Short mmCIF file of C-alpha atoms in Angstrom, two decimals:
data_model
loop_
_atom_site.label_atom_id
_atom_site.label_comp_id
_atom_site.label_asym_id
_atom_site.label_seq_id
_atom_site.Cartn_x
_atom_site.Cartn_y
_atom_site.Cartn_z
CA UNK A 9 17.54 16.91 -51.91
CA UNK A 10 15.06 18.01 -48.93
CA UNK A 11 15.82 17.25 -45.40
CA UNK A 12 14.46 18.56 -42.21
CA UNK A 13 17.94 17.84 -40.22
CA UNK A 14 20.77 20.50 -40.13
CA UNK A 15 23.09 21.12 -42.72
CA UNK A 16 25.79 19.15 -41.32
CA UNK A 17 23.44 16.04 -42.13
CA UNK A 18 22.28 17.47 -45.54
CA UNK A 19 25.76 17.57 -46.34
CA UNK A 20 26.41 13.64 -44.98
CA UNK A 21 23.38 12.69 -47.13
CA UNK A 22 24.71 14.17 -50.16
CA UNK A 23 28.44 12.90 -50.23
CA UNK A 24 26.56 9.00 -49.26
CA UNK A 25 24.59 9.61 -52.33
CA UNK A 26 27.35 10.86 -54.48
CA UNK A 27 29.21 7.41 -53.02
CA UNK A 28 26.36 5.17 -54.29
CA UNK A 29 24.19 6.53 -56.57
CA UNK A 30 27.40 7.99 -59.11
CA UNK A 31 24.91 8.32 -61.45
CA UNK A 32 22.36 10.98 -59.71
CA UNK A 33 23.68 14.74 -59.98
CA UNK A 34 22.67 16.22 -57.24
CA UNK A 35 20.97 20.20 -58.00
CA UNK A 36 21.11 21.15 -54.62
CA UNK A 37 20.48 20.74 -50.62
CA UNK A 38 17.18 22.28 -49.71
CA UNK A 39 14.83 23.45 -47.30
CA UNK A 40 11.13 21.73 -47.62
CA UNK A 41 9.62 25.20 -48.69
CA UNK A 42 12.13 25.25 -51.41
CA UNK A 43 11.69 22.64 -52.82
CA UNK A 44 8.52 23.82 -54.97
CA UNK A 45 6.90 22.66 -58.43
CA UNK A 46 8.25 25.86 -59.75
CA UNK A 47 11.88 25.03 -58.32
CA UNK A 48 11.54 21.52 -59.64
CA UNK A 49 10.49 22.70 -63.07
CA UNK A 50 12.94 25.60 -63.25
CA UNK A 51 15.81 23.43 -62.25
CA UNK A 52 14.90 20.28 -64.44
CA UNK A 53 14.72 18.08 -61.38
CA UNK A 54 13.14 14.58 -62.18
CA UNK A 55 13.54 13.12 -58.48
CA UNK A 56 13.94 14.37 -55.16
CA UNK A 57 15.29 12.42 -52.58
CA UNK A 58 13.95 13.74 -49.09
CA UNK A 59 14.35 13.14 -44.93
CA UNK A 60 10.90 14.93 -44.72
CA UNK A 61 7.37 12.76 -44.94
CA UNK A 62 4.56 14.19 -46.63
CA UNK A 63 6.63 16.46 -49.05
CA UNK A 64 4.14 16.31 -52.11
CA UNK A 65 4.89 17.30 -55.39
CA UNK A 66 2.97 16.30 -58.31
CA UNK A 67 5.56 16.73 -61.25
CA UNK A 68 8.63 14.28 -59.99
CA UNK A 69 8.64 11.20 -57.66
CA UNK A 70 9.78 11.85 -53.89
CA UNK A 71 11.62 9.21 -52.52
CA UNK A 72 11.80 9.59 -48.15
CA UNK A 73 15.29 8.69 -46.90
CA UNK A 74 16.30 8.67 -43.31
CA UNK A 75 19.30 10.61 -42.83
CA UNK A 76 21.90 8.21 -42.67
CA UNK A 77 21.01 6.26 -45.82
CA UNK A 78 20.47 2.69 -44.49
CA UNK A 79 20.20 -0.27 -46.41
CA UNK A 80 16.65 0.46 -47.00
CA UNK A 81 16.89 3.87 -47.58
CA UNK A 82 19.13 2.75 -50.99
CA UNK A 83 16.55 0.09 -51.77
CA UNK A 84 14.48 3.06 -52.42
CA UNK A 85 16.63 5.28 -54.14
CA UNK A 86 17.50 2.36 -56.15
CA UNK A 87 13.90 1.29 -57.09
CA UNK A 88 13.13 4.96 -58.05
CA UNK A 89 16.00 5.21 -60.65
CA UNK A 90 15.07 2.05 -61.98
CA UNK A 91 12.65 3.98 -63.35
CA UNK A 92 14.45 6.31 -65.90
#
């Protein structure tokens, strides 16, 4: 995951995720200029879920989340794991 919020908010995100997406594993909570094709590639990501617009990676679908993952925000998350 990607966000542009504090830690404390990362952190939020990630147990809301864990709550209803039990099915994701989540690699880690990262800054935008982490979050590279070489970090997704080394790390065998194959989705990021992200607070930040305009994070563009080529290899893995980004899915933009607002921090306190509304009802929309797991529409999305839910329509990209359809996927796989």
């Amino acid at each position: 995951m990607g966000c542009s919020t504090d830690i404390g908010t990362s952190e939020l995100l990630r147990v809301k995720i864990e709550k209803f997406f039990p099915e994701v594993r989540i690699v880690g909570l990262e800054s935008m200029h982490t979050v590279t094709e070489g970090y997704i590639r080394d790390n065998h990501i194959e989705l990021v879920i992200s607070t930040i617009r305009g994070l563009e990676l080529h290899s893995v679908p980004v899915v933009v989340v607002d921090a306190m993952l509304t009802e929309r925000s797991q529409d999305s998350v839910r329509n990209a794991l359809r996927r796989f």
